[in-house]
Coordinates of C-alpha atoms in Angstrom, one line a residue:
X13 CA 21.8 128.9 22.2
X14 CA 18.5 128.5 24.1
X15 CA 15.8 131.1 24.0
X16 CA 13.8 131.8 27.1
X17 CA 10.6 133.9 27.4
X18 CA 8.2 134.4 30.3
X19 CA 6.0 137.1 31.8
X20 CA 7.4 138.9 34.8
X21 CA 5.2 140.6 37.4
X22 CA 6.1 144.2 38.4
X23 CA 5.1 146.2 41.5
X24 CA 2.8 148.1 39.1
X25 CA -0.2 145.9 38.7
X26 CA -1.0 147.4 35.3
X27 CA 2.4 146.4 33.8
X28 CA 4.1 143.1 33.1
X29 CA 7.3 142.5 31.3
X30 CA 8.0 139.8 28.8
X31 CA 11.8 139.5 28.3
X32 CA 13.5 137.4 25.6
X33 CA 16.8 136.1 26.7
X34 CA 19.4 133.7 25.3
X35 CA 21.8 131.4 27.1
X36 CA 24.8 129.9 25.5
X37 CA 25.1 126.1 25.7
X38 CA 28.9 126.2 25.4
X39 CA 29.2 127.9 28.8
X40 CA 29.4 125.5 31.8
X41 CA 25.9 125.0 33.4
X42 CA 26.9 126.6 36.7
X43 CA 28.0 129.8 35.0
X44 CA 25.3 129.8 32.3
X45 CA 22.7 131.9 34.2
X46 CA 25.1 134.6 35.4
X47 CA 24.0 138.0 34.2
X48 CA 27.2 138.6 32.2
X49 CA 26.5 135.3 30.3
X50 CA 22.9 136.0 29.4
X51 CA 21.9 137.9 26.2
X52 CA 18.7 140.0 26.5
X53 CA 17.3 140.2 23.0
X54 CA 14.2 142.2 23.8
X55 CA 11.5 143.1 26.4
X56 CA 7.8 143.6 25.7
X57 CA 6.0 145.8 28.2
X58 CA 2.3 144.8 28.4
X59 CA -0.7 145.4 30.6
X60 CA -1.3 141.7 31.2
X61 CA -0.1 139.5 28.3
X62 CA 1.0 140.7 24.9
X63 CA -1.2 139.9 21.9
X64 CA 0.0 137.5 19.2
X65 CA 0.5 140.4 16.8
X66 CA 2.8 142.2 19.2
X67 CA 4.7 139.0 20.1
X68 CA 5.1 138.1 16.4
X69 CA 6.4 141.6 15.6
X70 CA 9.0 141.3 18.3
X71 CA 10.0 137.8 17.2
X72 CA 10.4 139.0 13.6
X73 CA 13.1 141.5 14.7
X74 CA 14.8 138.8 16.8
X75 CA 14.6 136.2 14.0
X76 CA 16.2 138.6 11.5
X77 CA 19.2 139.1 13.9
X78 CA 19.4 135.3 14.5
X79 CA 19.6 134.7 10.8
X80 CA 22.6 137.0 10.6
X81 CA 24.2 135.2 13.5
X82 CA 23.6 131.8 11.9
X83 CA 25.4 132.8 8.7
X84 CA 28.5 133.6 10.8
X85 CA 30.1 136.7 12.2
X86 CA 33.8 137.6 12.7
X87 CA 34.9 137.8 16.3
X88 CA 38.3 138.3 17.9
X89 CA 39.0 135.4 20.3
X90 CA 41.5 136.6 22.9
X91 CA 42.6 133.1 24.0
X92 CA 43.5 132.2 20.4
X93 CA 44.8 135.7 19.6
X94 CA 43.0 135.6 16.3
X95 CA 39.8 136.5 14.5
X96 CA 37.5 133.6 13.6
X97 CA 34.0 133.3 12.2
X98 CA 31.5 132.0 14.8
X99 CA 28.1 130.7 13.8
X100 CA 25.3 130.8 16.4
X101 CA 22.3 128.4 16.3
X102 CA 19.2 128.4 18.5
X103 CA 18.5 124.8 19.3
X104 CA 15.8 125.0 21.9
X105 CA 13.4 127.2 23.8
X106 CA 12.4 127.1 27.5
X107 CA 9.0 128.7 28.2
X108 CA 5.8 128.1 30.2
X109 CA 2.6 127.2 28.4
X110 CA 1.3 130.8 27.9
X111 CA 4.6 132.0 26.4
X112 CA 4.9 128.8 24.3
X113 CA 1.5 129.6 22.8
X114 CA 2.6 133.1 22.0
X115 CA 5.9 132.0 20.5
X116 CA 4.2 129.4 18.3
X117 CA 1.3 131.8 17.4
X118 CA -1.3 129.3 18.6
X119 CA -4.1 129.5 21.2
X120 CA -3.3 128.5 24.8
X121 CA -3.3 124.8 25.7
X122 CA -6.7 124.8 27.5
X123 CA -8.6 126.7 24.7
X124 CA -10.7 125.0 22.1
X125 CA -8.3 123.5 19.5
X126 CA -5.5 124.5 21.9
X127 CA -3.2 121.6 21.1
X128 CA -0.7 122.3 18.3
X129 CA -0.7 118.7 17.3
X130 CA -3.3 115.9 17.2
X131 CA -3.9 114.8 20.8
X132 CA -6.8 112.5 20.4

């Protein structure tokens, strides 16, 4: 799975939404972004941008659920006409720089000490 997160503007200038969504890599690329193939894990409503504490709290709940999915869950697969254990793994994230800083709990890229690794 790939996790995506980005801020979304709303008609209300005092509100922005920060959805967490997952896409499954096993689905063909053309069909991957269809609404029925995207899993919404959570949405943070915020005035501008959520704080690191709020973001970390939301990620904690998502990570707890992801740990359960990693260990495997029983699912009925209609094409196989049987139940099997399926393991889900998050292998990548796709975010812009502000969301990346929030997900990594670091300062934004243009702040003092804003690079998460040595850039000199």
